[in-house]
Amino acid sequence: MLLYFSIFIILLTFSYYEVLSNNHKFSIKGLTVVCLVFFILSFIRWKTGTDWENYYATFTRIKIPWDTLTDPYANFELGFMFLYNLARTFSDSYTMMLFLEGLILYSCLFYGLKKYSIYPVYSIL
């Protein structure tokens, strides 16, 4: 809980400075740092969340990639199973799967906020 509270305080401080200074270079640097930290936190986590076991079990159930793409017992969307099978093609490590998910998520977030937000760090907050 302390980690989440610390992240909130840091984002609040960065956002306050970002809005008051109206410095675009600071906004982009702050956005880069925040997205990088969140990205790293996204793939080094283990056993976080109530549904973590289900995702991990589904990933480890894939023995031969692409044979389980339409597995009716997986109870996941086709696109998500595609991502799982893609990750399983390159590595047996679930951390690599989390890395791939984080890479997709935070690269889209970074480029979207960089392009469309006046205050990107405030937008993350």
PDB file of C-alpha atoms in Angstrom, residues 41-121:
ATOM      1  CA  LEU A  41       6.596  -2.326 -12.426  1.00  0.00           C
ATOM      2  CA  SER A  42       4.213  -4.042 -14.846  1.00  0.00           C
ATOM      3  CA  PHE A  43       6.496  -6.933 -15.719  1.00  0.00           C
ATOM      4  CA  ILE A  44       8.421  -7.501 -12.487  1.00  0.00           C
ATOM      5  CA  ARG A  45       5.285  -8.130 -10.480  1.00  0.00           C
ATOM      6  CA  TRP A  46       4.486 -11.671  -9.461  1.00  0.00           C
ATOM      7  CA  LYS A  47       1.328 -12.943  -7.785  1.00  0.00           C
ATOM      8  CA  THR A  48      -0.265  -9.493  -7.779  1.00  0.00           C
ATOM      9  CA  GLY A  49      -4.027  -9.297  -8.096  1.00  0.00           C
ATOM     10  CA  THR A  50      -6.847 -11.709  -7.480  1.00  0.00           C
ATOM     11  CA  ASP A  51      -6.875 -13.177 -10.979  1.00  0.00           C
ATOM     12  CA  TRP A  52      -3.110 -13.632 -11.365  1.00  0.00           C
ATOM     13  CA  GLU A  53      -3.282 -17.404 -10.896  1.00  0.00           C
ATOM     14  CA  ASN A  54      -5.798 -17.811 -13.744  1.00  0.00           C
ATOM     15  CA  TYR A  55      -3.665 -15.863 -16.206  1.00  0.00           C
ATOM     16  CA  TYR A  56      -0.527 -17.712 -15.184  1.00  0.00           C
ATOM     17  CA  ALA A  57      -2.243 -21.113 -15.429  1.00  0.00           C
ATOM     18  CA  THR A  58      -3.528 -20.305 -18.916  1.00  0.00           C
ATOM     19  CA  PHE A  59      -0.053 -19.260 -20.037  1.00  0.00           C
ATOM     20  CA  THR A  60       1.617 -22.389 -18.661  1.00  0.00           C
ATOM     21  CA  ARG A  61      -1.079 -24.604 -20.186  1.00  0.00           C
ATOM     22  CA  ILE A  62       0.188 -23.646 -23.661  1.00  0.00           C
ATOM     23  CA  LYS A  63       2.642 -26.445 -24.445  1.00  0.00           C
ATOM     24  CA  ILE A  64       2.712 -26.123 -28.239  1.00  0.00           C
ATOM     25  CA  PRO A  65       2.117 -22.534 -29.379  1.00  0.00           C
ATOM     26  CA  TRP A  66      -0.719 -21.895 -31.815  1.00  0.00           C
ATOM     27  CA  ASP A  67      -2.428 -25.235 -31.054  1.00  0.00           C
ATOM     28  CA  THR A  68      -4.368 -23.644 -28.211  1.00  0.00           C
ATOM     29  CA  LEU A  69      -5.294 -20.410 -29.980  1.00  0.00           C
ATOM     30  CA  THR A  70      -9.002 -21.226 -29.911  1.00  0.00           C
ATOM     31  CA  ASP A  71      -8.995 -23.276 -26.708  1.00  0.00           C
ATOM     32  CA  PRO A  72     -12.604 -23.231 -25.446  1.00  0.00           C
ATOM     33  CA  TYR A  73     -11.422 -23.863 -21.876  1.00  0.00           C
ATOM     34  CA  ALA A  74      -9.200 -20.791 -21.758  1.00  0.00           C
ATOM     35  CA  ASN A  75     -12.149 -18.374 -21.438  1.00  0.00           C
ATOM     36  CA  PHE A  76     -10.123 -15.554 -22.974  1.00  0.00           C
ATOM     37  CA  GLU A  77     -10.615 -13.474 -26.097  1.00  0.00           C
ATOM     38  CA  LEU A  78      -9.021 -14.578 -29.343  1.00  0.00           C
ATOM     39  CA  GLY A  79      -6.729 -11.508 -29.391  1.00  0.00           C
ATOM     40  CA  PHE A  80      -5.512 -12.205 -25.867  1.00  0.00           C
ATOM     41  CA  MET A  81      -4.840 -15.849 -26.698  1.00  0.00           C
ATOM     42  CA  PHE A  82      -2.992 -14.659 -29.813  1.00  0.00           C
ATOM     43  CA  LEU A  83      -0.759 -12.521 -27.576  1.00  0.00           C
ATOM     44  CA  TYR A  84      -0.203 -15.438 -25.198  1.00  0.00           C
ATOM     45  CA  ASN A  85       0.700 -17.781 -28.056  1.00  0.00           C
ATOM     46  CA  LEU A  86       2.995 -15.171 -29.579  1.00  0.00           C
ATOM     47  CA  ALA A  87       4.849 -14.769 -26.287  1.00  0.00           C
ATOM     48  CA  ARG A  88       4.985 -18.536 -25.780  1.00  0.00           C
ATOM     49  CA  THR A  89       6.580 -18.904 -29.239  1.00  0.00           C
ATOM     50  CA  PHE A  90       9.599 -16.903 -28.105  1.00  0.00           C
ATOM     51  CA  SER A  91       9.866 -17.772 -24.427  1.00  0.00           C
ATOM     52  CA  ASP A  92       8.529 -20.033 -21.706  1.00  0.00           C
ATOM     53  CA  SER A  93       8.870 -17.194 -19.194  1.00  0.00           C
ATOM     54  CA  TYR A  94       5.695 -15.537 -17.950  1.00  0.00           C
ATOM     55  CA  THR A  95       7.798 -12.469 -17.148  1.00  0.00           C
ATOM     56  CA  MET A  96       8.418 -12.104 -20.888  1.00  0.00           C
ATOM     57  CA  MET A  97       4.663 -12.223 -21.424  1.00  0.00           C
ATOM     58  CA  LEU A  98       4.180  -9.455 -18.863  1.00  0.00           C
ATOM     59  CA  PHE A  99       7.012  -7.553 -20.586  1.00  0.00           C
ATOM     60  CA  LEU A 100       5.222  -7.809 -23.929  1.00  0.00           C
ATOM     61  CA  GLU A 101       1.909  -6.696 -22.421  1.00  0.00           C
ATOM     62  CA  GLY A 102       3.586  -3.750 -20.697  1.00  0.00           C
ATOM     63  CA  LEU A 103       5.430  -2.784 -23.863  1.00  0.00           C
ATOM     64  CA  ILE A 104       2.191  -2.633 -25.837  1.00  0.00           C
ATOM     65  CA  LEU A 105       0.257  -0.830 -23.113  1.00  0.00           C
ATOM     66  CA  TYR A 106       2.794   1.814 -22.137  1.00  0.00           C
ATOM     67  CA  SER A 107       4.046   2.566 -25.638  1.00  0.00           C
ATOM     68  CA  CYS A 108       0.445   3.287 -26.703  1.00  0.00           C
ATOM     69  CA  LEU A 109      -0.131   5.338 -23.554  1.00  0.00           C
ATOM     70  CA  PHE A 110       3.109   7.299 -24.037  1.00  0.00           C
ATOM     71  CA  TYR A 111       2.542   8.183 -27.675  1.00  0.00           C
ATOM     72  CA  GLY A 112      -1.141   8.951 -27.174  1.00  0.00           C
ATOM     73  CA  LEU A 113      -0.549  11.273 -24.229  1.00  0.00           C
ATOM     74  CA  LYS A 114       2.458  12.873 -25.894  1.00  0.00           C
ATOM     75  CA  LYS A 115       0.387  13.684 -28.959  1.00  0.00           C
ATOM     76  CA  TYR A 116      -2.983  14.652 -27.474  1.00  0.00           C
ATOM     77  CA  SER A 117      -2.449  15.870 -23.906  1.00  0.00           C
ATOM     78  CA  ILE A 118      -1.368  19.340 -22.875  1.00  0.00           C
ATOM     79  CA  TYR A 119      -0.349  18.014 -19.444  1.00  0.00           C
ATOM     80  CA  PRO A 120       0.554  14.334 -19.926  1.00  0.00           C
ATOM     81  CA  VAL A 121       1.710  13.626 -16.354  1.00  0.00           C
TER      82      VAL A 121
END
